[in-house]
Coordinates of N, CA and C in Angstrom, one line a residue:
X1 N -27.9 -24.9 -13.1 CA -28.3 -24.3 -11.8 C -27.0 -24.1 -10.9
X2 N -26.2 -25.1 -11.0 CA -24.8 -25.4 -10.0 C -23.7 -24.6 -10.8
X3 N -23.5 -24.3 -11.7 CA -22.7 -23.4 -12.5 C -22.0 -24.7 -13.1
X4 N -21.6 -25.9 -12.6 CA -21.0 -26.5 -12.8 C -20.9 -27.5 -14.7
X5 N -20.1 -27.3 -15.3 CA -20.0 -27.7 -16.6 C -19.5 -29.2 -16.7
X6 N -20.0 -29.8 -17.2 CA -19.5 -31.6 -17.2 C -19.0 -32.3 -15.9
X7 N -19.8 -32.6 -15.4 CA -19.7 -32.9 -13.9 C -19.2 -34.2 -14.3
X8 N -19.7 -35.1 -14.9 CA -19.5 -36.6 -15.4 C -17.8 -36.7 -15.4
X9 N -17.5 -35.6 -16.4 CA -15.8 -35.4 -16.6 C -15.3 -35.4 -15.6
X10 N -15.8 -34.4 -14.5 CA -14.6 -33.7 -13.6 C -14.7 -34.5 -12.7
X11 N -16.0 -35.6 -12.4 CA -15.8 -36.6 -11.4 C -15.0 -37.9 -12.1
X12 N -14.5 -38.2 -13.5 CA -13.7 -38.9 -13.6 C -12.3 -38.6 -13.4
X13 N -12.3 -36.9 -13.9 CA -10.5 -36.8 -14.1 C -10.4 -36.1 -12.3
X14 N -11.0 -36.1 -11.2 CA -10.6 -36.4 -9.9 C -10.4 -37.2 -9.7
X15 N -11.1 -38.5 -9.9 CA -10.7 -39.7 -9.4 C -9.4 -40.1 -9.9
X16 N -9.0 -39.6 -11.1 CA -8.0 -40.4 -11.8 C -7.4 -39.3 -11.3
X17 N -6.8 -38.3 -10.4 CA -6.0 -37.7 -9.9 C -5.8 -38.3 -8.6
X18 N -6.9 -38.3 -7.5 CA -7.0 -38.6 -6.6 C -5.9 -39.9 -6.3
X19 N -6.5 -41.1 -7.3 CA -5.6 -42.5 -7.3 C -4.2 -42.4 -7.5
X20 N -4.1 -41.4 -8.1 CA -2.4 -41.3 -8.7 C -1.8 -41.0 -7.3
X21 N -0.7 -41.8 -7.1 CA 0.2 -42.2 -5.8 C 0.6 -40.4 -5.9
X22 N 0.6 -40.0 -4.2 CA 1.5 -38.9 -4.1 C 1.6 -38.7 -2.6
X23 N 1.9 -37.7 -2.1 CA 2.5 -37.7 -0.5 C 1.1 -37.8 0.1
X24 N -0.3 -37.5 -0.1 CA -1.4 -37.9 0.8 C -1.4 -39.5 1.3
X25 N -1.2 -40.2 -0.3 CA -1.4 -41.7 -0.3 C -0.5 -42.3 0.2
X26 N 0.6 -41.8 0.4 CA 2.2 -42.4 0.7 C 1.8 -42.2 2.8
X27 N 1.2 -41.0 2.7 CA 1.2 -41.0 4.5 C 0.0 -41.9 4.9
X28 N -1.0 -41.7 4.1 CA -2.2 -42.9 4.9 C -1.5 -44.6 5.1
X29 N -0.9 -44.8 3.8 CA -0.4 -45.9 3.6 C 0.9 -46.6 4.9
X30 N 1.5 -45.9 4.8 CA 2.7 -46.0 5.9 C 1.9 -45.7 7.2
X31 N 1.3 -44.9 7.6 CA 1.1 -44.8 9.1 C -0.4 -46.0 9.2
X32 N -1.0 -46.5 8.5 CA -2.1 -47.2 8.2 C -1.5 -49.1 8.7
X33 N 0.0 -49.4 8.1 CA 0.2 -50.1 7.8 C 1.5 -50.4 9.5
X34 N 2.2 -49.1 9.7 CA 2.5 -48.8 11.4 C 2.5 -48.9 11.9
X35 N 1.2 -48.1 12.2 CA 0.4 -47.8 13.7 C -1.0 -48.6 13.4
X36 N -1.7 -49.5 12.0 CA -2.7 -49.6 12.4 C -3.6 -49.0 11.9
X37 N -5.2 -49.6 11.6 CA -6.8 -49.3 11.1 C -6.8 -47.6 11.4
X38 N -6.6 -47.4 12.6 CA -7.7 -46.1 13.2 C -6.3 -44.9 13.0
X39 N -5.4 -45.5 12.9 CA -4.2 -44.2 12.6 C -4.2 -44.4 10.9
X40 N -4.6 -44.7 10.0 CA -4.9 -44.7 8.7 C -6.4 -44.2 8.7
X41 N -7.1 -44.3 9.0 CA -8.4 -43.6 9.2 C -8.8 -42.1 9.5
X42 N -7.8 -41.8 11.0 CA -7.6 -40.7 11.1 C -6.5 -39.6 9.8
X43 N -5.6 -40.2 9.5 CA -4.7 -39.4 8.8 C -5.2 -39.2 7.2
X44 N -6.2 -40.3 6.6 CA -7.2 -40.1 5.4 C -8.3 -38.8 5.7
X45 N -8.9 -38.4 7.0 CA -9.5 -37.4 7.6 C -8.8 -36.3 7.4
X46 N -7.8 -36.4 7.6 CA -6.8 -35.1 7.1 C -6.2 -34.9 6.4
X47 N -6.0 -35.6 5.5 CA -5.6 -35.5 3.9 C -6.4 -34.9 3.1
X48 N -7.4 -35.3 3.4 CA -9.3 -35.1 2.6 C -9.6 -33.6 2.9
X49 N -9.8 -33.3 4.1 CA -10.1 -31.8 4.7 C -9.2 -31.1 4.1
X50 N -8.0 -31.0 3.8 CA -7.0 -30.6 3.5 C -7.3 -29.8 2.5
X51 N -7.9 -30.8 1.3 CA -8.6 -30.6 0.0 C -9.8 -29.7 0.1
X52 N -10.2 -29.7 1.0 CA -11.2 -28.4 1.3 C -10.1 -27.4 1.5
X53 N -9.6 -27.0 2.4 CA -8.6 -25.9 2.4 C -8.5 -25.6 1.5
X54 N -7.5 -26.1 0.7 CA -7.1 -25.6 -0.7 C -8.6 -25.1 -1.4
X55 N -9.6 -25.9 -1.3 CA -10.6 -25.4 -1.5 C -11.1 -24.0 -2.1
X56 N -10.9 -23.8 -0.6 CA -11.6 -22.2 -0.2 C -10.8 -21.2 -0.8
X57 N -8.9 -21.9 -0.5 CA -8.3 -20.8 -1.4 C -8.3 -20.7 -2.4
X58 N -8.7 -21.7 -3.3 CA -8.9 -21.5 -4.5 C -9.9 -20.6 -4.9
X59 N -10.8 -20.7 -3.8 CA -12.1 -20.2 -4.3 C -12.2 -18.7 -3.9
X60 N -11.5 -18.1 -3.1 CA -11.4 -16.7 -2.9 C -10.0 -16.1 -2.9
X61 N -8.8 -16.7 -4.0 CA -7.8 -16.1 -4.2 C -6.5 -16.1 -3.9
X62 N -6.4 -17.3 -2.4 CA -5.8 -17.3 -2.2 C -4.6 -17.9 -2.6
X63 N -4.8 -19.0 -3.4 CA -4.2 -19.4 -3.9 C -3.3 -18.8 -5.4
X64 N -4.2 -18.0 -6.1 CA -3.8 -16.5 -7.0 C -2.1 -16.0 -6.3
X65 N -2.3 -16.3 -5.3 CA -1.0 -15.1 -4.4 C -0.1 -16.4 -4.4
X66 N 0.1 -17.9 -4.4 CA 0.8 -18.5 -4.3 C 1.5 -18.6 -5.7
X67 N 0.1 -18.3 -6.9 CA 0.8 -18.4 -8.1 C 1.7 -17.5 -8.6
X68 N 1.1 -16.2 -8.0 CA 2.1 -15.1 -8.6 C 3.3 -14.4 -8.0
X69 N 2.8 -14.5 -6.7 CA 4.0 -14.5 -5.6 C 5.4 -15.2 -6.0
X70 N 6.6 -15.0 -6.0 CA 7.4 -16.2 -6.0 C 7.7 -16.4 -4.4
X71 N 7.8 -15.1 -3.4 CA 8.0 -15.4 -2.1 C 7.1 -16.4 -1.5
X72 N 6.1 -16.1 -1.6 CA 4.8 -16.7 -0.9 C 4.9 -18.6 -0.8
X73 N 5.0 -18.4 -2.5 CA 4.4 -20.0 -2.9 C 6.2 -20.6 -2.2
X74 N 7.7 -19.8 -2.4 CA 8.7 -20.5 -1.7 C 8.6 -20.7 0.0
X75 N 7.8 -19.5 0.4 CA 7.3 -19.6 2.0 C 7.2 -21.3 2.0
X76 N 5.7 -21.1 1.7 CA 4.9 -22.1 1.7 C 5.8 -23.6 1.5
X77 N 6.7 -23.8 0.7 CA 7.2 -25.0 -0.3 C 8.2 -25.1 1.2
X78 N 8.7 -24.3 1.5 CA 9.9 -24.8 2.7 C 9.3 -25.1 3.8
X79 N 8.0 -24.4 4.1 CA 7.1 -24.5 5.5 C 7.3 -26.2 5.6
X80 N 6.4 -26.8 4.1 CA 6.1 -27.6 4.3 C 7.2 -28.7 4.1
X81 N 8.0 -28.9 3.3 CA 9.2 -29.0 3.1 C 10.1 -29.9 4.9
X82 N 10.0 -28.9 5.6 CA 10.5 -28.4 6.5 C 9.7 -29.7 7.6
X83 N 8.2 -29.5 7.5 CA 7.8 -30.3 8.6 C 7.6 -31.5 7.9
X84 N 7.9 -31.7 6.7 CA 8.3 -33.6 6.1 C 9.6 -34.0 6.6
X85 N 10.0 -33.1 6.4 CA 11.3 -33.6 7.4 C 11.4 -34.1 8.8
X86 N 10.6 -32.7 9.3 CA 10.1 -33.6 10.9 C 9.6 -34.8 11.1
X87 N 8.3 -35.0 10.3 CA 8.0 -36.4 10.1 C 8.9 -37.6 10.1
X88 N 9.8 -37.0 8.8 CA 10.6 -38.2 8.4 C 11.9 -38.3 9.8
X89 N 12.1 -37.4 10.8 CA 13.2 -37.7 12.0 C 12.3 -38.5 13.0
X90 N 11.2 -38.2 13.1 CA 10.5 -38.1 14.0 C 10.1 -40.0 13.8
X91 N 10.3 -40.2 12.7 CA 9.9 -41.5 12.5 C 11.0 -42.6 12.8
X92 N 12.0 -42.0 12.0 CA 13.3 -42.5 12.2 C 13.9 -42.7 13.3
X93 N 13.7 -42.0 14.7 CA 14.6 -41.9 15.9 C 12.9 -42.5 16.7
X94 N 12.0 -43.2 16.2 CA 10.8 -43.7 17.1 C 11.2 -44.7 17.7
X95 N 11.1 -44.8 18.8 CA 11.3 -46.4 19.8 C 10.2 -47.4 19.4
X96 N 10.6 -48.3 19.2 CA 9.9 -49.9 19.1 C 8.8 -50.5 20.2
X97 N 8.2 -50.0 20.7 CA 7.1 -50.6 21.6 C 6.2 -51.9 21.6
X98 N 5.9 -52.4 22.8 CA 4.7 -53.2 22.2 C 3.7 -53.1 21.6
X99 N 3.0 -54.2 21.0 CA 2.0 -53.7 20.4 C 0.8 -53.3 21.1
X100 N 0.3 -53.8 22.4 CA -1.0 -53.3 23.1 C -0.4 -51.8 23.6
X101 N 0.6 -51.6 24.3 CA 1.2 -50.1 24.4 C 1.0 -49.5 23.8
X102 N 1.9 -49.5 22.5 CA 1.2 -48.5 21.5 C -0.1 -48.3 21.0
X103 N -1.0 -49.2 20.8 CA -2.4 -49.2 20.3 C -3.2 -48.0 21.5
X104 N -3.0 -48.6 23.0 CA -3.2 -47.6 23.9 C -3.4 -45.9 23.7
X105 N -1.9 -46.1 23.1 CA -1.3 -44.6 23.0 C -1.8 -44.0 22.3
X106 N -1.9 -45.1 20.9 CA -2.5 -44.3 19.5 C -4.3 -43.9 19.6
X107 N -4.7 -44.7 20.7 CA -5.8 -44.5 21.0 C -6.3 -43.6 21.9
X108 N -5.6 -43.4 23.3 CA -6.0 -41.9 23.9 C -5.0 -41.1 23.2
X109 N -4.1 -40.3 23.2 CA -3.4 -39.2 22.4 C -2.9 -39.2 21.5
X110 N -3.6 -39.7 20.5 CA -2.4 -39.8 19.3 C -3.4 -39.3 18.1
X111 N -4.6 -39.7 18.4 CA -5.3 -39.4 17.3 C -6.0 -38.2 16.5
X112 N -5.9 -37.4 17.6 CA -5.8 -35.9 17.4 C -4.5 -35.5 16.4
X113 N -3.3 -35.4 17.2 CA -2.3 -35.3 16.3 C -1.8 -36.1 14.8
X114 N -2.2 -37.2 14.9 CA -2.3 -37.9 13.5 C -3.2 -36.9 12.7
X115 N -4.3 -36.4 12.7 CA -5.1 -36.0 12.2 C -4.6 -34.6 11.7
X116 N -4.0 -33.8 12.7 CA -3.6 -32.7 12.3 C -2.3 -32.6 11.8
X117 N -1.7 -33.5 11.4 CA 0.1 -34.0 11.1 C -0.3 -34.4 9.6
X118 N -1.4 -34.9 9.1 CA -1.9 -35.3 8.0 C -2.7 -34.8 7.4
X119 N -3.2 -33.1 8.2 CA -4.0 -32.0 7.7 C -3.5 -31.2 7.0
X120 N -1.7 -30.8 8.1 CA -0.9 -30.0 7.6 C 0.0 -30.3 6.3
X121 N 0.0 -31.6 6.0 CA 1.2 -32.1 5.3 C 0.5 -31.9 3.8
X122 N -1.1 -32.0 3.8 CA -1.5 -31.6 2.9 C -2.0 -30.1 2.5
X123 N -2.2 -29.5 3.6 CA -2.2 -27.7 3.4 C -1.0 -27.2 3.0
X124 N 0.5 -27.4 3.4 CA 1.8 -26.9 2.8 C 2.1 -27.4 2.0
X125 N 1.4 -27.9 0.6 CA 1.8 -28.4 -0.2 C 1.3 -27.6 -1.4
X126 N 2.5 -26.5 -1.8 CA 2.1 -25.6 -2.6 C 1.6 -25.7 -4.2
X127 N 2.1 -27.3 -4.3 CA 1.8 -27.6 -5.8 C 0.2 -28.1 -6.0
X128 N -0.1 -28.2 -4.6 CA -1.7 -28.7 -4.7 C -2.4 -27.3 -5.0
X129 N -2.1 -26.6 -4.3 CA -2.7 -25.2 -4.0 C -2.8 -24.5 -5.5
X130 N -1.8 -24.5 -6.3 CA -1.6 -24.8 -8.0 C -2.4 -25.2 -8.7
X131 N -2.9 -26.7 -8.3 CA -3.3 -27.0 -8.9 C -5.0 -27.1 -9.3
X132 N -5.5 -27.0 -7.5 CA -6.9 -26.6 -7.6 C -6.9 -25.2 -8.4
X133 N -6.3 -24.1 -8.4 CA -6.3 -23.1 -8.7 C -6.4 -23.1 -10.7
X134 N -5.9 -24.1 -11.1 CA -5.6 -24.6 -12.8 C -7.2 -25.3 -13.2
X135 N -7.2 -26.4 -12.1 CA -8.2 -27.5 -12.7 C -9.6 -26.8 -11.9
X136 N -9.6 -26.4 -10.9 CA -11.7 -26.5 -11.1 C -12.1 -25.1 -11.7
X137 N -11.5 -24.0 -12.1 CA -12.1 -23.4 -13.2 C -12.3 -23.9 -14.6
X138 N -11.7 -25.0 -15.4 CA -12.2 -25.8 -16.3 C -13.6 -26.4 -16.6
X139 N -14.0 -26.8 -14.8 CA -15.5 -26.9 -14.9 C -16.4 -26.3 -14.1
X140 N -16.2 -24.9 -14.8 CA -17.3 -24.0 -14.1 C -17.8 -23.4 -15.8
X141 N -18.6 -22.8 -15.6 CA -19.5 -22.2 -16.8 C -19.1 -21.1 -16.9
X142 N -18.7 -20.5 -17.8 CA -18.5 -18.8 -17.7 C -18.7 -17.6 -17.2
X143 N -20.1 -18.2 -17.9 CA -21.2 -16.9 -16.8 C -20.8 -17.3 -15.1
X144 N -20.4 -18.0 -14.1 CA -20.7 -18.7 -13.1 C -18.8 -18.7 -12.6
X145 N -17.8 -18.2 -13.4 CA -16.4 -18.0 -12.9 C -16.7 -17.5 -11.6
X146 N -16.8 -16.3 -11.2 CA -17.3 -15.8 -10.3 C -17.8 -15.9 -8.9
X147 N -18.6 -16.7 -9.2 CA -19.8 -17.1 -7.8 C -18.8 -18.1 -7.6
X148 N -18.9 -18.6 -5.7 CA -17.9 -19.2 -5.3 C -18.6 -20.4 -5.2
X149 N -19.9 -20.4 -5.4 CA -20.5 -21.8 -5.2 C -20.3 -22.8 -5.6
X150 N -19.9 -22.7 -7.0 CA -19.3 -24.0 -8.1 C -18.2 -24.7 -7.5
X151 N -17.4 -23.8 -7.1 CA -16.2 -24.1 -6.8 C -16.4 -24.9 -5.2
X152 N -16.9 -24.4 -4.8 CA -17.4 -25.2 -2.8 C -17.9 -26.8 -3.7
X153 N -19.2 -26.6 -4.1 CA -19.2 -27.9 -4.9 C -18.5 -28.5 -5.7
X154 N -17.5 -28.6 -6.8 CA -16.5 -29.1 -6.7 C -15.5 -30.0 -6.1
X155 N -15.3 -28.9 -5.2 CA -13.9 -29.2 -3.3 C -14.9 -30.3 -2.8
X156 N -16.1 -30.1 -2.6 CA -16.8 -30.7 -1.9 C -16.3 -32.7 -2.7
X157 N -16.6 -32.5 -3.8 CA -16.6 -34.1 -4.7 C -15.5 -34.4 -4.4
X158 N -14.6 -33.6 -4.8 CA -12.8 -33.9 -4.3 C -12.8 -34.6 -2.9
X159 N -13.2 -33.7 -1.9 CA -12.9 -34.3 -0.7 C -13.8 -35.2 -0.9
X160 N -14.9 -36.1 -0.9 CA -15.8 -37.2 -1.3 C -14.8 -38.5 -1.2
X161 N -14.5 -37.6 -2.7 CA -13.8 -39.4 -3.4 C -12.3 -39.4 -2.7
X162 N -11.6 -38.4 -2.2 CA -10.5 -38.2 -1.5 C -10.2 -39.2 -0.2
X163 N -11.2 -39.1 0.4 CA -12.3 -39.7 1.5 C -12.2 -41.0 1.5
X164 N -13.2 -41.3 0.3 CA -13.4 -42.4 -0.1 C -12.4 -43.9 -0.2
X165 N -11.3 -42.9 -0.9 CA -9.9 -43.6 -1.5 C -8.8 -44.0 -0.2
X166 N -8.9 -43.1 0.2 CA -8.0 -43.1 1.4 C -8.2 -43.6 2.8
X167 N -9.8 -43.6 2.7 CA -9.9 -44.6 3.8 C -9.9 -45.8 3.2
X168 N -9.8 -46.0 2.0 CA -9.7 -47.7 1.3 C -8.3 -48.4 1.7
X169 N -7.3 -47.2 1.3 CA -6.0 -47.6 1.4 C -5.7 -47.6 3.0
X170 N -6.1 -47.0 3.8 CA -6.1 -47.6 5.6 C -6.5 -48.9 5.6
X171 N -7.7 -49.1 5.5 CA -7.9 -50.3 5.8 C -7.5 -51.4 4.9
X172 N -6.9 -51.1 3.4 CA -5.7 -52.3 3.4 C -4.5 -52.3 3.7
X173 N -3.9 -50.9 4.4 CA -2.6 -51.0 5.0 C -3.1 -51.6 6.3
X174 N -4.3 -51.3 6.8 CA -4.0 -52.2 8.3 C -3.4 -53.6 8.2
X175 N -4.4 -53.9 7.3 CA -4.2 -56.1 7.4 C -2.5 -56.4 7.6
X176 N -2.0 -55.5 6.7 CA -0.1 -55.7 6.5 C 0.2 -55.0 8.1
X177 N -0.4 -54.1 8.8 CA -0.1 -53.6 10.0 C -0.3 -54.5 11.2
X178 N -0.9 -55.8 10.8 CA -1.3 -57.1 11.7 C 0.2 -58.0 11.9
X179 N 0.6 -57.7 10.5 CA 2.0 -58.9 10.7 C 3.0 -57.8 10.9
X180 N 3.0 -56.9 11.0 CA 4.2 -56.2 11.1 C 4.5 -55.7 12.7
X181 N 3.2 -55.7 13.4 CA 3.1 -55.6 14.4 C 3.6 -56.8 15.6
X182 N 3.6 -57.7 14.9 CA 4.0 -59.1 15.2 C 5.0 -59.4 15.8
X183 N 6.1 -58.2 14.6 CA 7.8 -58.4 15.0 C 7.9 -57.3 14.9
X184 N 9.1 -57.0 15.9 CA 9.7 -56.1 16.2 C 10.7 -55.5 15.5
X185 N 11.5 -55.8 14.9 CA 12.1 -55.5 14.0 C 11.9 -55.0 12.6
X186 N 10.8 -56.2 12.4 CA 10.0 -55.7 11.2 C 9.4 -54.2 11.3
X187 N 9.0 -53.8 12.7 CA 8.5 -53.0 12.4 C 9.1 -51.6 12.9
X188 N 10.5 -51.8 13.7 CA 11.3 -50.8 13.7 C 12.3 -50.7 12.2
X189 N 12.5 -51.6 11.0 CA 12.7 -51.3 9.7 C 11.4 -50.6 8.8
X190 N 10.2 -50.8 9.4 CA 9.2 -49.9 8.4 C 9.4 -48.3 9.0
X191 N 9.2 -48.5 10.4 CA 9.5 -46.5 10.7 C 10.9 -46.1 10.2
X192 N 11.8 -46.9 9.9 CA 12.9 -46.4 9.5 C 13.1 -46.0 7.7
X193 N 11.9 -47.0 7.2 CA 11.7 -46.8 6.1 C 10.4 -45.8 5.7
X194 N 9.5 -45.5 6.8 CA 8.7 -44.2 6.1 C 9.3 -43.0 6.4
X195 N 10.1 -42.9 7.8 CA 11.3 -42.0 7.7 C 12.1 -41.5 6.4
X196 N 12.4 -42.4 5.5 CA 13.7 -42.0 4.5 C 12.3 -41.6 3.7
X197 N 10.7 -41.9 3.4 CA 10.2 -41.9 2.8 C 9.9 -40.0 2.8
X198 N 9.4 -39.8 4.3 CA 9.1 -38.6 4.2 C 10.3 -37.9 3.8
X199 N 11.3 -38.3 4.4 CA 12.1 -37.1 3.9 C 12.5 -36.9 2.4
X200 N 12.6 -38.0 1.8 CA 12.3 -37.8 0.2 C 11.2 -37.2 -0.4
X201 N 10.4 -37.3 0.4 CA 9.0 -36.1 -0.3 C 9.0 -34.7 0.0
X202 N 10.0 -34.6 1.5 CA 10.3 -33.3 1.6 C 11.4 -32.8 1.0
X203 N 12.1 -33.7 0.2 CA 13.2 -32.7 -1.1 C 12.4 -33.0 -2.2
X204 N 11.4 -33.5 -2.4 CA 10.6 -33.5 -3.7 C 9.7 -32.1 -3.5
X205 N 9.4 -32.1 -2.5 CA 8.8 -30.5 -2.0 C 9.2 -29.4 -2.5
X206 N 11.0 -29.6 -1.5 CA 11.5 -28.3 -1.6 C 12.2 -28.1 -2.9
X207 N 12.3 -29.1 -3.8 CA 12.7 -28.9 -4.7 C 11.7 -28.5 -6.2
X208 N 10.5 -28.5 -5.9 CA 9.5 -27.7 -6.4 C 9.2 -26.7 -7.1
X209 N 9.1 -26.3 -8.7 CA 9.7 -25.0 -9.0 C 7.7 -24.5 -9.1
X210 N 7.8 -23.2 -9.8 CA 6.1 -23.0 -10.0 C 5.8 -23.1 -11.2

């Protein structure tokens, strides 16, 4: 009825994609562990949705243009490229505050932006966009390539267990965000260290072939 062919499968070989460490897990983890519960909460929110995006482009084409394009999908690879890098300065040159100060902060204005900093990082990531575009036509039914429904349901499981996973890993980077918050030091060497992190993912990016 759903078009969908071996669901059993495609919800194990997600999961066993989802877990595999990569730049979603690496930002929930670091800003989780940072800033804290609700900035790992929020940034899992946008990692996840993200997965919808790709979604849709998978599901009406868009993504087709990233594969065959070479300009497009290099657009895309530097866009994002480009704002891992921001991340990764942006982390690096962060001032050391208290910890009720910043909790403040992270709590009236921050959490919008966390959300969409962790929306984007997973929308310009052209090898995702790839890859939805490879793996959920595997489990659609033939007759049913076509109709975009399979594919919405699908995205939908993805973001589920995406969800799922990443709000797991917030809330065990918080506990480590308890003692790090503690010292100051300690925790102007972690922004210093998810700094070099982003920006290593943003030459794992840009160095990206299709």
């Amino acid at each position: 009825m759903t078009g969908i062919d071996s669901l059993g499968t495609f919800i194990i070989a997600a999961a066993i994609v989802i877990i595999t460490p990569g730049i979603d897990t690496i930002m929930v983890l670091t800003r989780s562990i940072s800033l804290g519960k609700k900035a790992g909460l929020y940034s899992a929110l946008g990692v996840s949705l993200g997965l919808i995006i790709h979604t849709l482009a998978a599901t009406f084409g868009l993504s087709l243009i990233l594969a065959q394009s070479a300009f497009a999908f290099s657009l895309v690879k530097y866009l994002g490229a480009a704002y891992l890098f921001y991340l990764g300065y942006k982390s690096l040159t962060a001032k050391t505050n208290q910890t009720e100060i910043k909790s403040i902060e992270v709590k009236n204005t921050a959490n919008k932006k966390l959300f969409l900093t962790a929306l984007l990082s997973d929308v310009l990531n052209p090898k995702i966009a790839i890859f939805f575009l490879a793996f959920l036509p595997q489990f659609i039914k033939t007759s049913e390539i076509n109709n975009p429904i399979p594919y919405l349901l699908l995205g939908f499981i993805i973001f589920i267990i995406a969800l799922i996973w990443c709000s797991f890993l917030a809330l065990m980077g918080s506990n480590v965000a308890t003692l790090f918050n503690k010292n100051k030091n300690a925790e102007s060497r972690l922004n210093k260290m998810t700094g070099i992190v982003f920006i290593l993912l943003g030459l794992k990016i840009a160095f990206t072939k299709r």
